[in-house]
Amino acid sequence: MRSASPDAFLGVERSVCGRRWCLRPGGEGGIEIAQRHGLPEIVGRLLAQRGVSVDMAPGFLAPRLRDQLPDPSHLIDMAAAVERLVRAVRDGESIAVFGDYDVDGATSAALLLRFFAAVGARASVYVPDRLREGYGPNTPALLKLKRDGAGVVVTVDCGTTAHEPLAAAAEAGLDVIVIDHHVAEPLLPKALALVNPNRLDETSPHGVLAAVGIAYLLVVALNRALRDAGWYRERPEPDLLQWLDLVALGTVCDVVPLTGLNRALVVQGLKVARRADNLGIKALVQVGAANGPVDAYQLAFVLGPRVNAGGRVGAADLGARLLATDDPALATELAQRLDAFNRERRQIEAVTLQTAIARVEAAPQSPVLVFVAEEGWHPGVIGIVAARLKERYERPACVVAVQDGIGKGSGRSVPGLPLGPAVIAARQAGLLINGGGHAMAAGFTVAADRIDALREFLAERLGDGVDREPLVPELTIDGALAASAAQASLIAHVDALAPFGAANPEPRFAFPSLRIARAEPVGTNHLRLVLTDPLETGRIDAIAFRVAGTLLGEFLLAMRGRAIHVAGHLRRDTYRGGDAVQLVIDDAAAAG
């Protein structure tokens, strides 16, 4: 977001969705990239706009894991974690994997469970209930794992701020290894090892890895140590590449930057996912009725929400169990249960989001923070609702579900405004019962009578008051195209930059001065359109999803026959098949 300025792209200062259109900067070096590497000019421009230099281009377009994967031992405490786990494997100790209930936590847990099973170790999983236990390790659960015979606990995607539970575990004689990526504080909890590239004393360049990426580095290091210890003299050594589908799923769904090592992990992981060797992923694809080969979009919007659904409105451990099983019948059963929970989640989310939007728009909001709290909201959907509010208002958003005087909150942020550190600062200031996170997401627990103070603290911490000029939401455009350019060949060129995600957004194009030849409702709340250029020499089939009753939907219906600018993503039209192309509309504005 930024203040309005005279260089709005195509002159669109405020679109029908209230956004200012701006051209993504940095495309000047695109011609050199294209000429040096024999690429189409548009690919060179898109690479340059994403900060890819001439020398980086080959590695970006064809990332190789062997070029990107670091030596795991560079991480602080990795050696101690590996040494303890080698001993646990060798001595037949029971290992408990303590997971989180989101996709990153589920994939991390499933990855470790699969590795331990492959090397003949004894391992089980524990995922806390979101409503009863909350996020991360808690003392009763850790002590129960100790009583049940666990010799060592590995927490994944949690544990970095769990001071009291880990101290209680240490006092009880339970060794805890933390594998995490959330922002740490100067004082770390008492753990046998805490492997986290975002420790303040850490120099690792891999702080943008998801937790499943850190877990994969642990597996690489542990596998090497077991090999050196002679563990594979009488048993086969596992192929670690077979589990990259789990790493890709967790990485995409945790919305970490898809650059560098993350990009290599996802690219190679998608190749594994398309083999359908993981029965859990295969079952999720089937219940989600996903079309075509598995891609990053399916990971994020078909598989991920279903894995998440167990932790939101069902049983918290379903996702990890599904992704770790080799039983076809169990995989089908768990996938169907998660699909049912996902439908329930969508219904709850829709009602909550509608109420949240009404509350936000009825009360003054900070220019840098949307914050809304309500009694009786389901804690399992507040993270999704926060993400929807962030997208709608183009600023960080926090949503708090209040019950019995306690608020469970979740927040999502935008680049440049790190939310996790702000939440940690609020906890250190005494405003929270608990809380933590990373730059783009955070979670917290707050007493109901401190909610207003928390809102003010976060707004100030994120920059409210630095610039009092209201911020204008922006829509970033990669370039303008004529209607005749919307061809399958163009999509093939654009696909060279996939997978798309954080830090590598799917290209968005603007089409100036098109006329709506036809617009008709289709499906549930969608509009199907036919757009033509002024001379009717080129046409585009388009669709606008979930726009019924919105300003965008009403605008598109009202502007039949009139010139408009439209912006969106070009995709293959899987419904019509062949070389058919479709524009997925994000926004529109009157032309002239």
C-alpha positions as MATLAB code, in Angstrom:
seq = 'MRSASPDAFLGVERSVCGRRWCLRPGGEGGIEIAQRHGLPEIVGRLLAQRGVSVDMAPGFLAPRLRDQLPDPSHLIDMAAAVERLVRAVRDGESIAVFGDYDVDGATSAALLLRFFAAVGARASVYVPDRLREGYGPNTPALLKLKRDGAGVVVTVDCGTTAHEPLAAAAEAGLDVIVIDHHVAEPLLPKALALVNPNRLDETSPHGVLAAVGIAYLLVVALNRALRDAGWYRERPEPDLLQWLDLVALGTVCDVVPLTGLNRALVVQGLKVARRADNLGIKALVQVGAANGPVDAYQLAFVLGPRVNAGGRVGAADLGARLLATDDPALATELAQRLDAFNRERRQIEAVTLQTAIARVEAAPQSPVLVFVAEEGWHPGVIGIVAARLKERYERPACVVAVQDGIGKGSGRSVPGLPLGPAVIAARQAGLLINGGGHAMAAGFTVAADRIDALREFLAERLGDGVDREPLVPELTIDGALAASAAQASLIAHVDALAPFGAANPEPRFAFPSLRIARAEPVGTNHLRLVLTDPLETGRIDAIAFRVAGTLLGEFLLAMRGRAIHVAGHLRRDTYRGGDAVQLVIDDAAAAG';
ca = [
       0.000    0.000    0.000;
       1.057    3.582   -0.617;
      -0.319    7.057   -0.950;
      -1.910    7.992   -4.264;
       0.493    9.363   -6.886;
       0.145   10.540  -10.518;
       1.702    7.468  -12.149;
      -1.138    5.010  -11.655;
      -1.028    2.306  -14.326;
      -3.508    3.012  -17.141;
      -4.553    6.009  -15.051;
      -6.471    3.823  -12.606;
      -6.225    5.664   -9.295;
      -9.188    3.851   -7.806;
     -10.679    0.772   -9.425;
     -14.120   -0.600   -8.777;
     -12.548   -2.563   -5.902;
     -10.995    0.626   -4.511;
      -7.433   -0.135   -5.595;
      -4.797    1.899   -7.318;
      -3.187   -0.001  -10.177;
       0.609    0.076  -10.297;
       3.132   -1.491  -12.635;
       5.523   -3.928  -10.998;
       8.959   -2.262  -11.155;
      12.248   -3.752  -12.240;
      11.503   -5.097  -15.693;
      14.223   -3.075  -17.437;
      16.757   -5.916  -17.397;
      14.368   -8.348  -19.020;
      15.697   -7.937  -22.553;
      19.244   -8.814  -21.472;
      17.995  -11.906  -19.620;
      16.003  -12.997  -22.655;
      18.879  -12.459  -25.094;
      21.528  -14.088  -22.916;
      19.522  -17.249  -22.304;
      17.426  -17.496  -25.449;
      14.143  -16.840  -23.658;
      10.967  -15.099  -24.853;
      11.117  -11.408  -24.039;
       8.100  -11.613  -21.742;
       9.790  -14.327  -19.649;
      12.892  -12.164  -19.310;
      10.793   -9.206  -18.215;
       8.845  -11.235  -15.654;
      12.084  -12.638  -14.244;
      13.604   -9.175  -13.930;
      10.483   -7.886  -12.190;
      10.924  -10.650   -9.603;
      14.480   -9.649   -8.856;
      16.101  -12.455  -10.847;
      19.397  -11.354  -12.384;
      20.952  -12.507  -15.642;
      23.214  -14.980  -13.842;
      20.437  -16.254  -11.564;
      17.947  -16.969  -14.351;
      18.995  -20.555  -15.256;
      18.955  -21.655  -11.624;
      15.575  -20.025  -11.099;
      13.958  -21.634  -14.125;
      15.460  -25.080  -13.466;
      16.309  -25.214   -9.737;
      18.344  -28.204   -8.595;
      18.148  -29.327   -4.987;
      21.792  -30.394   -4.922;
      22.781  -26.797   -5.716;
      20.597  -25.314   -2.983;
      20.540  -27.804   -0.089;
      22.906  -26.675    2.679;
      24.835  -28.812    5.129;
      22.304  -29.159    7.978;
      25.100  -29.032   10.548;
      25.418  -25.284    9.986;
      22.347  -24.811   12.183;
      22.917  -24.282   15.895;
      21.968  -27.343   17.989;
      21.534  -29.601   14.943;
      24.471  -31.749   16.079;
      22.995  -32.160   19.568;
      19.573  -33.060   18.141;
      21.061  -35.641   15.782;
      23.252  -37.198   18.472;
      20.275  -37.654   20.810;
      18.037  -39.107   18.114;
      20.716  -41.519   16.893;
      20.912  -42.829   20.432;
      17.119  -43.118   20.626;
      16.974  -45.047   17.347;
      19.873  -47.318   18.288;
      18.518  -48.075   21.786;
      14.907  -48.576   20.704;
      13.594  -45.670   22.753;
      10.096  -44.384   22.118;
      10.170  -41.102   20.197;
       7.161  -38.787   20.342;
       6.649  -36.222   17.587;
       4.719  -33.255   18.988;
       3.092  -31.471   16.063;
       1.032  -28.435   15.268;
      -2.446  -28.578   13.767;
      -1.760  -26.642   10.571;
      -0.398  -27.997    7.270;
       3.206  -27.105    8.061;
       2.953  -28.935   11.376;
       1.135  -31.932    9.879;
       3.631  -32.374    7.045;
       6.574  -31.956    9.439;
       5.160  -34.614   11.746;
       4.352  -36.989    8.879;
       7.854  -36.564    7.450;
       9.484  -37.545   10.745;
       7.059  -40.417   11.295;
       7.834  -41.803    7.841;
      11.579  -41.472    8.367;
      11.517  -43.114   11.787;
       9.394  -45.961   10.423;
      11.803  -46.434    7.515;
      14.813  -46.767    9.823;
      13.064  -49.111   12.270;
      12.576  -46.622   15.111;
       9.624  -46.488   17.509;
       7.704  -43.260   17.002;
       4.242  -41.835   17.634;
       2.564  -38.495   17.054;
       0.775  -36.105   19.393;
      -1.095  -33.036   18.150;
      -2.768  -30.799   20.751;
      -6.448  -29.966   20.479;
      -6.867  -26.360   19.331;
      -9.784  -25.619   21.666;
      -8.740  -27.522   24.801;
      -4.951  -27.171   24.704;
      -4.157  -24.330   22.340;
      -1.015  -23.938   20.276;
       2.270  -25.643   21.024;
       3.647  -27.798   23.824;
       1.774  -27.769   27.102;
       2.886  -29.222   30.424;
       0.129  -31.855   30.912;
       0.692  -33.279   27.426;
       4.472  -33.469   27.766;
       4.259  -35.113   31.175;
       1.727  -37.623   29.837;
       4.083  -38.506   26.990;
       6.784  -39.071   29.607;
       4.511  -41.345   31.648;
       3.569  -43.269   28.498;
       7.215  -44.124   27.924;
       8.579  -41.469   25.569;
      12.313  -41.044   25.953;
      12.549  -38.015   23.719;
      10.029  -35.580   22.240;
      10.569  -33.713   18.972;
       8.355  -30.666   18.592;
       7.752  -29.515   15.020;
       6.476  -26.079   13.971;
       6.177  -25.098   17.634;
       8.131  -24.881   20.864;
      10.354  -21.826   20.424;
       8.420  -19.779   23.005;
       7.171  -22.650   25.224;
       9.234  -21.701   28.275;
       7.145  -23.139   31.098;
       6.169  -26.470   29.450;
       9.721  -27.210   28.367;
      11.060  -26.340   31.814;
       8.549  -28.767   33.350;
       9.588  -31.463   30.862;
      13.260  -30.968   31.673;
      12.549  -31.189   35.393;
      10.707  -34.460   34.776;
      13.716  -35.852   32.894;
      12.170  -35.717   29.432;
      14.492  -34.674   26.603;
      12.831  -32.239   24.192;
      14.168  -31.269   20.768;
      12.553  -28.230   19.160;
      12.381  -28.037   15.348;
      10.794  -24.709   14.491;
      10.968  -21.559   12.358;
       8.958  -19.021   14.352;
      10.551  -15.816   15.585;
      12.552  -16.383   18.772;
      13.252  -14.166   21.759;
      16.657  -13.518   23.341;
      15.826  -15.969   26.129;
      15.229  -19.465   24.756;
      13.278  -22.203   26.531;
      15.058  -25.050   28.280;
      15.413  -27.738   25.627;
      18.027  -30.351   24.827;
      18.273  -28.765   21.379;
      16.464  -25.903   19.679;
      16.969  -25.932   15.921;
      15.528  -22.764   14.434;
      17.144  -20.544   11.780;
      15.310  -17.591   13.342;
      17.090  -17.786   16.683;
      18.628  -14.406   17.423;
      22.077  -16.011   17.790;
      21.729  -17.878   14.476;
      23.623  -16.870   11.318;
      21.864  -19.268    8.936;
      20.661  -17.665    5.679;
      17.645  -20.002    5.651;
      15.273  -18.193    7.988;
      12.523  -18.251    5.346;
      12.220  -22.044    5.437;
       8.928  -23.480    6.641;
       9.120  -25.828    9.612;
       8.867  -28.793    7.244;
      12.002  -27.509    5.500;
      13.846  -27.510    8.831;
      12.473  -30.984    9.562;
      13.823  -32.159    6.201;
      17.279  -30.838    7.085;
      17.022  -32.787   10.353;
      16.172  -35.944    8.393;
      19.140  -35.375    6.057;
      21.502  -34.920    9.006;
      20.068  -37.828   10.978;
      20.219  -40.134    7.964;
      23.878  -39.257    7.431;
      24.685  -39.880   11.087;
      22.939  -43.268   11.054;
      24.869  -44.201    7.901;
      28.148  -43.245    9.584;
      27.143  -45.275   12.641;
      26.670  -48.394   10.495;
      22.910  -48.522   10.993;
      22.315  -49.493    7.368;
      24.639  -52.476    7.252;
      21.695  -54.818    7.794;
      18.786  -52.705    6.572;
      18.144  -50.589    3.465;
      18.880  -46.887    3.605;
      15.761  -44.830    2.805;
      15.572  -42.590   -0.244;
      14.970  -39.159    1.257;
      13.748  -37.718   -2.041;
      10.552  -39.776   -1.772;
       9.220  -37.462    0.944;
       9.712  -34.166   -0.870;
       5.986  -34.137   -1.677;
       5.358  -33.524    2.022;
       7.967  -30.766    2.065;
       6.369  -29.086   -0.947;
       2.889  -29.249    0.579;
       3.965  -27.720    3.886;
       6.148  -25.080    2.239;
       3.454  -23.830   -0.135;
       0.715  -23.826    2.501;
       2.821  -21.926    5.032;
       3.140  -19.087    2.475;
       6.912  -18.751    2.791;
       8.857  -17.178   -0.107;
       9.131  -19.556   -3.064;
      12.685  -18.555   -3.881;
      16.079  -20.177   -3.365;
      15.970  -23.397   -1.370;
      12.193  -23.219   -0.914;
      11.710  -23.036   -4.677;
      13.966  -26.047   -5.251;
      12.138  -28.053   -2.577;
       8.741  -27.273   -4.098;
       9.778  -27.888   -7.710;
      11.252  -31.283   -6.854;
       8.443  -32.044   -4.412;
       5.803  -31.493   -7.074;
       7.530  -34.089   -9.254;
       7.235  -36.573   -6.391;
       3.616  -35.603   -5.688;
       2.656  -36.307   -9.302;
       3.793  -39.914   -8.869;
       1.015  -40.312   -6.263;
       3.200  -42.502   -4.035;
       1.856  -40.901   -0.840;
      -1.530  -42.501   -0.319;
      -2.724  -39.616    1.833;
      -1.977  -37.009   -0.830;
      -3.518  -39.279   -3.476;
      -6.711  -39.621   -1.401;
      -6.902  -35.858   -0.875;
      -6.604  -35.258   -4.621;
      -9.474  -37.685   -5.174;
     -11.854  -36.195   -2.595;
     -10.967  -32.702   -3.774;
     -11.769  -33.663   -7.383;
      -8.588  -31.909   -8.484;
      -8.051  -31.729  -12.252;
      -4.733  -32.166  -14.028;
      -1.304  -32.808  -12.512;
      -0.671  -31.653   -8.959;
       0.649  -28.089   -8.886;
       1.249  -25.381   -6.295;
      -2.316  -24.111   -6.690;
      -3.739  -27.523   -5.794;
      -1.403  -27.796   -2.824;
      -2.539  -24.407   -1.531;
      -6.253  -24.481   -2.311;
      -7.316  -28.129   -2.639;
      -5.087  -30.263   -0.423;
      -4.018  -27.707    2.185;
      -7.469  -26.622    3.384;
      -8.481  -30.255    3.901;
      -5.362  -31.087    5.896;
      -6.018  -27.964    7.967;
      -9.677  -28.816    8.556;
      -8.965  -31.480   11.168;
      -7.193  -28.999   13.401;
      -9.823  -26.310   12.834;
     -13.126  -28.080   13.402;
     -12.324  -31.798   13.745;
      -9.638  -34.031   15.258;
      -6.275  -32.272   15.334;
      -4.106  -35.259   14.424;
      -6.017  -36.354   11.309;
      -3.780  -34.492    8.863;
      -0.530  -35.951   10.206;
      -2.017  -39.448   10.392;
      -3.331  -39.236    6.832;
      -0.020  -38.082    5.380;
       1.927  -40.737    7.297;
      -0.208  -43.813    6.516;
       0.490  -46.545    3.962;
      -2.914  -48.173    4.494;
      -5.140  -47.455    1.450;
      -8.398  -47.996    3.349;
      -7.324  -45.743    6.210;
      -6.117  -43.066    3.779;
      -9.500  -43.023    2.055;
     -11.375  -42.899    5.358;
      -9.259  -40.067    6.786;
      -9.421  -38.052    3.564;
     -13.207  -38.336    3.482;
     -13.435  -37.246    7.119;
     -11.202  -34.263    6.436;
     -13.259  -33.365    3.369;
     -16.419  -33.371    5.508;
     -14.713  -31.231    8.148;
     -13.591  -28.850    5.395;
     -17.180  -28.362    4.235;
     -18.186  -27.621    7.819;
     -15.261  -25.240    8.137;
     -16.327  -23.334    5.024;
     -19.826  -22.808    6.400;
     -18.532  -21.526    9.738;
     -15.951  -19.361    7.990;
     -18.517  -17.747    5.673;
     -20.741  -16.657    8.556;
     -17.781  -15.438   10.617;
     -16.281  -13.503    7.706;
     -19.575  -11.775    6.956;
     -19.873  -10.672   10.569;
     -16.219   -9.640   10.732;
     -16.508   -7.426    7.641;
     -19.584   -5.754    9.132;
     -17.722   -5.111   12.405;
     -14.638   -3.773   10.618;
     -16.606   -1.376    8.451;
     -18.726   -0.169   11.357;
     -15.734    0.939   13.450;
     -12.702    3.149   12.721;
      -9.628    1.118   11.781;
      -5.944    1.936   11.791;
      -4.370    2.647    8.377;
      -1.937   -0.203    9.056;
      -4.068   -2.729   10.951;
      -7.519   -4.276   10.762;
      -8.459   -5.647   14.173;
     -11.788   -7.204   15.122;
     -12.957   -9.272   18.099;
     -16.245  -11.000   18.835;
     -17.773  -13.202   21.510;
     -18.594  -16.728   20.366;
     -16.591  -16.963   17.146;
     -15.100  -20.398   16.440;
     -11.325  -20.255   17.125;
     -10.736  -22.765   14.357;
     -11.559  -20.347   11.537;
     -10.135  -17.062   12.782;
      -6.836  -17.582   10.937;
      -8.633  -17.993    7.619;
     -10.876  -15.018    8.337;
      -7.803  -12.932    9.179;
      -6.294  -13.932    5.827;
      -9.492  -12.917    4.014;
      -9.546   -9.538    5.774;
      -5.876   -8.998    4.934;
      -6.644   -9.641    1.263;
      -9.736   -7.441    1.304;
      -8.156   -4.445    3.029;
      -4.531   -4.863    1.886;
      -3.128   -4.513    5.402;
      -2.352   -6.749    8.413;
      -5.450   -8.202   10.039;
      -6.065   -9.740   13.460;
      -9.217  -11.642   14.407;
     -10.027  -12.584   17.996;
     -12.568  -15.164   19.167;
     -13.645  -14.411   22.750;
     -15.061  -16.941   25.193;
     -15.241  -16.915   28.989;
     -13.163  -13.749   29.225;
     -10.304  -15.083   27.076;
      -9.581  -14.156   23.472;
      -7.883  -16.532   21.050;
      -6.404  -14.443   18.254;
      -4.848  -15.036   14.867;
      -3.229  -12.557   12.527;
      -1.971  -12.399    8.953;
       0.267   -9.710    7.515;
       1.589   -8.216    4.282;
       5.217   -7.832    3.151;
       7.034   -5.081    4.978;
       4.938   -5.166    8.151;
       6.201   -8.123   10.268;
       3.409   -9.187   12.594;
       5.100  -11.960   14.591;
       7.706   -9.698   16.223;
       4.951   -7.198   17.112;
       2.962   -9.936   18.849;
       6.053  -11.122   20.745;
       6.675   -7.528   21.829;
       3.081   -7.331   23.076;
       3.623  -10.477   25.131;
       6.847   -9.077   26.567;
       4.942   -5.888   27.446;
       2.490   -7.932   29.526;
      -0.485   -7.547   27.204;
      -0.789  -11.219   26.276;
      -1.143  -14.524   28.045;
       0.800  -16.121   25.216;
       1.751  -15.328   21.660;
       4.273  -15.645   18.869;
       4.678  -16.082   15.157;
       6.722  -14.994   12.174;
       6.654  -12.056    9.785;
       3.514  -13.035    7.896;
       1.433  -14.763   10.592;
       0.965  -14.837   14.335;
      -1.238  -16.279   17.031;
      -1.964  -15.104   20.546;
      -4.089  -15.472   23.660;
      -5.301  -12.337   25.395;
      -7.545  -11.493   28.332;
     -10.756   -9.873   27.103;
     -10.129   -6.718   29.119;
      -6.743   -6.210   27.363;
      -8.028   -6.464   23.794;
      -8.342   -2.714   23.237;
      -4.874   -2.102   24.655;
      -3.492   -4.844   22.408;
      -5.114   -3.274   19.343;
      -3.499    0.065   20.100;
      -0.113   -1.509   20.842;
      -0.008   -3.485   17.588;
      -1.130   -0.522   15.501;
       1.597    1.652   16.986;
       4.194   -1.114   16.642;
       3.320   -1.681   12.982;
       3.752    1.997   12.209;
       0.480    3.819   12.889;
       1.256    7.482   13.401;
       4.425    7.505   11.302;
       2.530    8.728    8.253;
      -0.988    9.946    8.872;
      -1.891   10.046    5.171;
      -4.371    7.226    4.495;
      -2.895    4.309    2.640;
      -4.380    3.316   -0.708;
      -4.670   -0.410   -1.497;
      -2.740   -1.325   -4.631;
      -3.085   -3.953   -7.317;
       0.252   -4.820   -8.872;
       0.253   -5.356  -12.645;
       3.066   -7.080  -14.545;
       2.168   -5.530  -17.891;
      -0.550   -4.659  -20.379;
      -1.642   -7.006  -23.152;
      -3.952   -6.848  -26.126;
      -6.845   -9.273  -26.247;
      -5.193  -11.100  -29.145;
      -2.223  -11.964  -26.901;
      -4.333  -14.205  -24.678;
      -3.081  -17.424  -26.242;
      -2.001  -20.835  -24.950;
       1.543  -20.093  -26.130;
       1.715  -17.122  -23.749;
       0.576  -19.271  -20.833;
       3.275  -21.805  -21.717;
       5.891  -19.044  -21.433;
       4.466  -17.788  -18.133;
       4.392  -21.314  -16.717;
       8.186  -21.371  -16.946;
       8.197  -19.247  -13.791;
       6.009  -21.648  -11.788;
       5.510  -22.662   -9.040;
       3.916  -19.411   -7.951;
       3.480  -18.228   -4.400;
       4.937  -15.794   -1.897;
       7.830  -13.732   -3.382;
       7.082  -15.239   -6.810;
       3.528  -14.132   -7.572;
       1.630  -15.450  -10.549;
       1.847  -12.777  -13.283;
      -1.156  -10.467  -13.469;
      -1.897   -8.655  -16.713;
      -4.094   -5.675  -17.562;
      -6.179   -5.573  -20.737;
      -7.058   -1.980  -21.648;
     -10.304   -0.742  -23.170;
     -12.171   -3.995  -23.687;
     -15.928   -4.243  -24.107;
     -18.155   -6.762  -22.391;
     -19.939   -8.655  -25.148;
     -21.626  -11.066  -22.764;
     -21.907  -11.495  -18.989;
     -23.968  -14.216  -17.327;
     -24.149  -15.832  -13.879;
     -22.636  -19.306  -13.630;
     -22.150  -21.768  -10.781;
     -22.255  -20.385   -7.262;
     -21.860  -16.589   -7.257;
     -19.611  -16.472  -10.355;
     -19.837  -14.517  -13.610;
     -18.777  -15.800  -17.022;
     -17.914  -13.108  -19.581;
     -16.815  -12.609  -23.151;
     -14.580   -9.554  -23.679;
     -13.646   -8.031  -27.044;
     -11.284   -5.307  -28.183;
     -12.714   -2.110  -29.768;
     -12.364   -3.467  -33.321;
     -13.668   -6.907  -32.286;
     -10.572   -8.543  -33.789;
      -9.656  -10.214  -30.519;
     -11.735  -11.751  -27.751;
     -11.134  -13.243  -24.337;
     -13.286  -15.666  -22.411;
     -13.210  -14.622  -18.764;
     -14.587  -15.547  -15.377;
     -14.969  -13.602  -12.155;
     -15.247  -15.860   -9.122;
     -17.454  -15.186   -6.091;
     -18.566  -11.736   -7.271;
     -22.356  -12.020   -6.977;
     -23.591   -9.123   -4.870;
     -20.153   -7.451   -4.800;
     -19.124   -4.112   -6.293;
     -17.060   -5.910   -8.924;
     -19.931   -8.180   -9.930;
     -22.426   -5.353  -10.157;
     -19.959   -3.267  -12.174;
     -19.341   -6.031  -14.713;
     -23.067   -6.589  -15.214;
     -23.768   -2.861  -15.551;
     -20.972   -2.186  -18.064;
     -22.151   -4.408  -20.921;
     -21.159   -2.796  -24.215;
     -18.981   -0.144  -22.561;
     -15.186    0.131  -22.479;
     -13.438   -1.064  -19.341;
      -9.927   -1.987  -18.197;
      -9.693   -5.455  -16.652;
      -6.867   -7.094  -14.712;
      -6.308  -10.708  -13.812;
      -4.469  -13.961  -14.440;
      -4.451  -15.947  -17.669;
      -5.055  -19.650  -17.177;
      -5.766  -22.673  -19.338;
      -9.508  -23.283  -19.517;
      -9.693  -26.848  -18.219;
     -13.468  -26.864  -18.709;
     -13.233  -26.350  -22.480;
      -9.896  -28.137  -22.837;
      -7.442  -28.014  -25.712;
      -5.724  -24.660  -26.210;
      -8.605  -22.703  -24.688;
      -7.546  -19.764  -22.495;
      -9.468  -17.979  -19.780;
      -8.883  -14.714  -17.940;
      -9.589  -14.908  -14.220;
     -10.633  -11.361  -13.358;
      -9.253   -9.738  -10.196;
     -10.357   -6.158  -10.744;
     -11.784   -3.713  -13.273;
     -12.136    0.001  -13.915;
     -13.968    2.233  -16.335;
     -11.845    3.185  -19.352;
     -11.403    6.879  -20.063;
];
